[in-house]
mmCIF file of C-alpha atoms in Angstrom:
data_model
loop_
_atom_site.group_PDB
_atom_site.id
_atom_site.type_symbol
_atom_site.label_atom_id
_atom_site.label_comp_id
_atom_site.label_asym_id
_atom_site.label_seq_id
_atom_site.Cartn_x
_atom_site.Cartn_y
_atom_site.Cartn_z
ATOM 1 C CA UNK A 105 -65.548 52.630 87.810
ATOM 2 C CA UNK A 106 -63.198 50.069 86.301
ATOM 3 C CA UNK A 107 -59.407 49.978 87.076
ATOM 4 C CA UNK A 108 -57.307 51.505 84.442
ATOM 5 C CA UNK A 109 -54.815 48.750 82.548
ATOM 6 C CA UNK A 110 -51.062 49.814 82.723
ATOM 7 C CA UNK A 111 -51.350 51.672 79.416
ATOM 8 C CA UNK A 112 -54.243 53.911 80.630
ATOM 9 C CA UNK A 113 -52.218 54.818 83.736
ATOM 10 C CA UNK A 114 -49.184 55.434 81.463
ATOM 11 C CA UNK A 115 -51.304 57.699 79.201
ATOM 12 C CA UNK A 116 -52.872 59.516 82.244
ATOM 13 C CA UNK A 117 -49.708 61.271 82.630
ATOM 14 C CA UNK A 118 -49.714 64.468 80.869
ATOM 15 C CA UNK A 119 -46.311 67.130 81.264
ATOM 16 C CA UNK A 120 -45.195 69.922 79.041
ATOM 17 C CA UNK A 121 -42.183 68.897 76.482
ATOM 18 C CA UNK A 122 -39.010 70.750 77.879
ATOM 19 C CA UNK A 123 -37.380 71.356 74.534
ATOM 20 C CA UNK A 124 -40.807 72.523 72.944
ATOM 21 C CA UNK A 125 -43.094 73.121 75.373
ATOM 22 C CA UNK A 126 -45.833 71.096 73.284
ATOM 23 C CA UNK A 127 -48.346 68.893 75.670
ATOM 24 C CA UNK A 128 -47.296 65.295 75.878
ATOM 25 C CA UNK A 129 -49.188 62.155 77.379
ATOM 26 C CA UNK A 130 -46.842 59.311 79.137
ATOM 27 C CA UNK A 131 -43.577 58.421 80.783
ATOM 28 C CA UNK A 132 -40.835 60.849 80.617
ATOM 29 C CA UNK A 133 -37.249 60.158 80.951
ATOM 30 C CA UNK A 134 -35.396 61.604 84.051
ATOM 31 C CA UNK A 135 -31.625 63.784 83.391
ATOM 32 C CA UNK A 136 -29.077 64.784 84.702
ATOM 33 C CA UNK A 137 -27.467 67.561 82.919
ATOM 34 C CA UNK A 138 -23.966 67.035 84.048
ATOM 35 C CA UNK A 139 -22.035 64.431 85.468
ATOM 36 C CA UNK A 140 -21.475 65.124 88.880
ATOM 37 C CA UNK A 141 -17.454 65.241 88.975
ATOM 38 C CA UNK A 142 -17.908 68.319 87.326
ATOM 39 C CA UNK A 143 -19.413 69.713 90.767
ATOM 40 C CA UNK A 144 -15.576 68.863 92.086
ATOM 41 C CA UNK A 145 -14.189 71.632 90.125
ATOM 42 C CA UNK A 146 -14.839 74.803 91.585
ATOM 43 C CA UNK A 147 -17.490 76.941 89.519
ATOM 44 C CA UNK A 148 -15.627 79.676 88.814
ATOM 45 C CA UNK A 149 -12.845 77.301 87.079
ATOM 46 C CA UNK A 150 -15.424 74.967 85.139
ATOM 47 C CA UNK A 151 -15.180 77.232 81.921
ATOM 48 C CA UNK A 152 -11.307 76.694 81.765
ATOM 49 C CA UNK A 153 -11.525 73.007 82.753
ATOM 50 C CA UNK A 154 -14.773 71.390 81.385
ATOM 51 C CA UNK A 155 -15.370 70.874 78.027
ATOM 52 C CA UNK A 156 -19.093 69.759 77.554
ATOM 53 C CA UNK A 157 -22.287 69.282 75.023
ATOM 54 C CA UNK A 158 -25.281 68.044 75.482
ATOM 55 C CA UNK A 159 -23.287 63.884 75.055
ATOM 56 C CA UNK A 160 -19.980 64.303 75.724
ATOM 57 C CA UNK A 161 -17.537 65.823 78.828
ATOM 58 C CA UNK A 162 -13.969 66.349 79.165
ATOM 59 C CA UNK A 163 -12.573 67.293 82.831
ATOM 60 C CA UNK A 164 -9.122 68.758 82.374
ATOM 61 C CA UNK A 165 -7.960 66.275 79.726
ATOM 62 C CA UNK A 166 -8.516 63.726 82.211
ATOM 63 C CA UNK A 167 -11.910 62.684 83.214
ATOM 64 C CA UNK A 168 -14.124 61.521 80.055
ATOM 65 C CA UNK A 169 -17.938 61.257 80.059
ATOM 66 C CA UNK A 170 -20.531 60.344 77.756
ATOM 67 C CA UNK A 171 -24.131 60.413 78.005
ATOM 68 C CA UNK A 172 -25.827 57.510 78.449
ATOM 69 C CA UNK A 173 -30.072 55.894 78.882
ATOM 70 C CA UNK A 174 -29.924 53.659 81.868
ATOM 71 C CA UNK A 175 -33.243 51.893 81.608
ATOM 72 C CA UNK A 176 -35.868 50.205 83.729
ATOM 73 C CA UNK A 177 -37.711 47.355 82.843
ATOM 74 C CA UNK A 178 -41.504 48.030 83.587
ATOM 75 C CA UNK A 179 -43.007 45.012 84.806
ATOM 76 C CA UNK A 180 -46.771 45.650 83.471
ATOM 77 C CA UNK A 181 -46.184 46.923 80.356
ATOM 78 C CA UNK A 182 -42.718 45.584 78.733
ATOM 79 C CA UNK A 183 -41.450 48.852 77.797
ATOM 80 C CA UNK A 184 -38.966 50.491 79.909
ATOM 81 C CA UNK A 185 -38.129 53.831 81.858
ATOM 82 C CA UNK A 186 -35.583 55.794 81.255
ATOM 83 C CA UNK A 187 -32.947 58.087 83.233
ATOM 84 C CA UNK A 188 -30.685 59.922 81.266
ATOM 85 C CA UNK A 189 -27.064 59.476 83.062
ATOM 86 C CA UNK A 190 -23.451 60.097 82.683
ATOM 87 C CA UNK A 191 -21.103 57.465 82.575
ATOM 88 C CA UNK A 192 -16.989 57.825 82.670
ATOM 89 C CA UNK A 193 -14.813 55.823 80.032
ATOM 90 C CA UNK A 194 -10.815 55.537 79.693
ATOM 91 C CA UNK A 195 -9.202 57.817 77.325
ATOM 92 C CA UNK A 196 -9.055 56.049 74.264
ATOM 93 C CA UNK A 197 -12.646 54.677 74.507
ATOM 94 C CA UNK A 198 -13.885 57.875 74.886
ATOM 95 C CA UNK A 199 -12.285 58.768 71.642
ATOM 96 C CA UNK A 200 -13.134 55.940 69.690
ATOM 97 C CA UNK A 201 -16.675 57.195 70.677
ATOM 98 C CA UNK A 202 -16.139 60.919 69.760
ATOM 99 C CA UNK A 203 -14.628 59.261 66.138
ATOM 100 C CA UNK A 204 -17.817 57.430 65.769
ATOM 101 C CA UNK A 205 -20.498 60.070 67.029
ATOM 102 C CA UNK A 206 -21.666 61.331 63.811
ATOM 103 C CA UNK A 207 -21.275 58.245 61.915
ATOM 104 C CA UNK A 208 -23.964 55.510 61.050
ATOM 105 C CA UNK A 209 -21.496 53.038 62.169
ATOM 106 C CA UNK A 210 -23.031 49.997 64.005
ATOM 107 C CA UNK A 211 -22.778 49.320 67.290
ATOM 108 C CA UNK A 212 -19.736 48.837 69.458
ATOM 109 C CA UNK A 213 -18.460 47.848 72.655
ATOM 110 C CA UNK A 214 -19.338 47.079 75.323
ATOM 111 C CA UNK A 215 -16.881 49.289 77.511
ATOM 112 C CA UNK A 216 -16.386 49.816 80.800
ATOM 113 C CA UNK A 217 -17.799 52.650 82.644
ATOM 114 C CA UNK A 218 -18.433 54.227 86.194
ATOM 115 C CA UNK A 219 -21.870 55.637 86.876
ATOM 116 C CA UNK A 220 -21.415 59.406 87.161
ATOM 117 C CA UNK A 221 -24.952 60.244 88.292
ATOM 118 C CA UNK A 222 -26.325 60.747 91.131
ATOM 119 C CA UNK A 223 -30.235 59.185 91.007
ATOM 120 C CA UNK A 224 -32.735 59.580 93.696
ATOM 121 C CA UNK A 225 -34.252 58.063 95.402
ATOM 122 C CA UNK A 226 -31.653 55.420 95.133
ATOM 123 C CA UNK A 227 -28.879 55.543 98.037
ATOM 124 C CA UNK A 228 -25.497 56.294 96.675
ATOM 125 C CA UNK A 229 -25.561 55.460 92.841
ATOM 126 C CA UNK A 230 -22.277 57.527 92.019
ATOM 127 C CA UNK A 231 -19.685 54.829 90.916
ATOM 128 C CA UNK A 232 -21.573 51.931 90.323
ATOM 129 C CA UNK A 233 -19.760 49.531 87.718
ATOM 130 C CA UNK A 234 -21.232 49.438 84.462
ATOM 131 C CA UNK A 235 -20.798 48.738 80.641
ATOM 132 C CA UNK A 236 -21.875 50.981 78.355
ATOM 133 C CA UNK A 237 -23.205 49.780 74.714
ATOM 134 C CA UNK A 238 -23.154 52.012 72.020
ATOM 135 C CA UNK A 239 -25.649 51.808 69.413
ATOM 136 C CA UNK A 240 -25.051 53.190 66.223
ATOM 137 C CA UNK A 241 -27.387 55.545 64.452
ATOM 138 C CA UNK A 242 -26.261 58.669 66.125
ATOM 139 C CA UNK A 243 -28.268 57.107 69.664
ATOM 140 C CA UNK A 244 -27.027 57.709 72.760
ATOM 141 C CA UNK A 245 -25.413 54.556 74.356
ATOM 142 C CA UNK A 246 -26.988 52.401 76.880
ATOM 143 C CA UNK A 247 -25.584 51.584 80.159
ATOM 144 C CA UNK A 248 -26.047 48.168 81.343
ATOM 145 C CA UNK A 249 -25.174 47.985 85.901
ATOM 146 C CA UNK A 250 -23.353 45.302 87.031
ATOM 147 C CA UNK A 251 -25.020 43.035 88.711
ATOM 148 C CA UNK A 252 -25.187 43.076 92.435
ATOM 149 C CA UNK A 253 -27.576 44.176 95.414
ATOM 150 C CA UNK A 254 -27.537 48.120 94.989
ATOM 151 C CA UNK A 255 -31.928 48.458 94.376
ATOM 152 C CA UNK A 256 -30.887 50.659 91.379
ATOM 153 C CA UNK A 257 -28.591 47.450 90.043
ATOM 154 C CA UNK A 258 -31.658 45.094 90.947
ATOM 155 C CA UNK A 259 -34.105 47.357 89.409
ATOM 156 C CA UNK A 260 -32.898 47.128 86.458
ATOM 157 C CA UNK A 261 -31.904 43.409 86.463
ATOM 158 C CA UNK A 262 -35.798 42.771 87.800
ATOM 159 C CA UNK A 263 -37.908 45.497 86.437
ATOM 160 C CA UNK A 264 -39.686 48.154 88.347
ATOM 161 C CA UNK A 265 -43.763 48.410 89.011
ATOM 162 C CA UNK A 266 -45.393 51.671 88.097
ATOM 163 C CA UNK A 267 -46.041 52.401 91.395
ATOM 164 C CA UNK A 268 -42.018 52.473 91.943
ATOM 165 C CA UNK A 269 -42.027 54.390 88.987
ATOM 166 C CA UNK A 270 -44.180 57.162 90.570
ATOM 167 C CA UNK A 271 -42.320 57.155 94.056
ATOM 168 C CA UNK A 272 -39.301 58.159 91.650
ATOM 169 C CA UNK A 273 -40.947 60.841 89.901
ATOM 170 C CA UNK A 274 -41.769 62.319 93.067
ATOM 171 C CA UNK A 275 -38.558 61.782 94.395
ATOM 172 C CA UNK A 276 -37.235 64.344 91.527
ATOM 173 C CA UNK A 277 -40.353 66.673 92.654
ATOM 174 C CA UNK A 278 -43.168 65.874 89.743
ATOM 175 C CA UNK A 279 -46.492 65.088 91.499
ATOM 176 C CA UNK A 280 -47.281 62.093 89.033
ATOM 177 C CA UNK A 281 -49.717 59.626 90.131
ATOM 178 C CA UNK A 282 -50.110 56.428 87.933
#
């Protein structure tokens, strides 16, 4: 039997759409729902403290979030995988992005951010130093790591194999095999 190409292997995958539940076929990204300083707060106090939606997160009037797409370079194919991530911004950046969130502005930035998101199975990805580019077009912003020699960092800066791809998906507990 031939060897599949890196698009057959892609397209081998087959998972149930969370938001629909409608069959798909290939990658899917990886999210986290929250940013993890919101596990810092005790749960019985998040409701007073934490404002959130499904983009944005405000931690006592202090700590601002936005959701983000960190993405991985796939070295067979060109296209990239995706993990959907939390990253912090400063005040006023984080309003400039609220003021802009429903507009077709272009895009703006880049602006500083902290990694909020833990990502296995990467060691310690929480805090990593990024820059987060917003898009326009109501799209979520990317988030671009700084380089350096964390494997999530170099990952991204190199591009990942869909082998590494798999040993990820099973690290967040889906039996894929590509």
């Amino acid at each position: 039997m031939a060897e599949l190409t890196p698009r057959q292997r892609i397209e081998s995958i087959r998972y149930a759409c969370s938001c629909c539940g409608d069959d798909r076929r290939g990658l899917f990204a990886l999210h986290k729902p929250l940013p993890d300083s919101i596990f810092d707060i005790p749960e019985n106090e998040r409701a007073q403290r934490a404002r959130i939606s499904s983009d944005l997160c405000d931690l006592d009037n202090a700590q601002f979030f936005v959701r983000a797409v960190l993405a991985l370079p796939i070295l067979e194919t060109g296209e990239t995988f995706e993990f959907g991530v939390w990253g912090s911004l400063k005040q006023e950046n984080f309003q400039t992005y609220v003021d802009q969130f429903d507009n077709p502005a272009p895009a703006f930035g880049p602006f500083f951010s902290w990694l909020n998101s833990t990502l296995w199975p990467y060691p310690d990805t929480f805090n990593l130093p990024s820059d987060l580019y917003f898009r326009g077009d109501n799209l979520r912003p990317l988030m671009r790591l700084h380089t350096s020699d964390h494997p999530l960092a170099l990952d991204q800066h190199n591009g990942v194999t869909l082998d590494r791809i798999a040993e990820i998906y099973r690290a967040w507990g889906h039996d894929v095999i590509l």
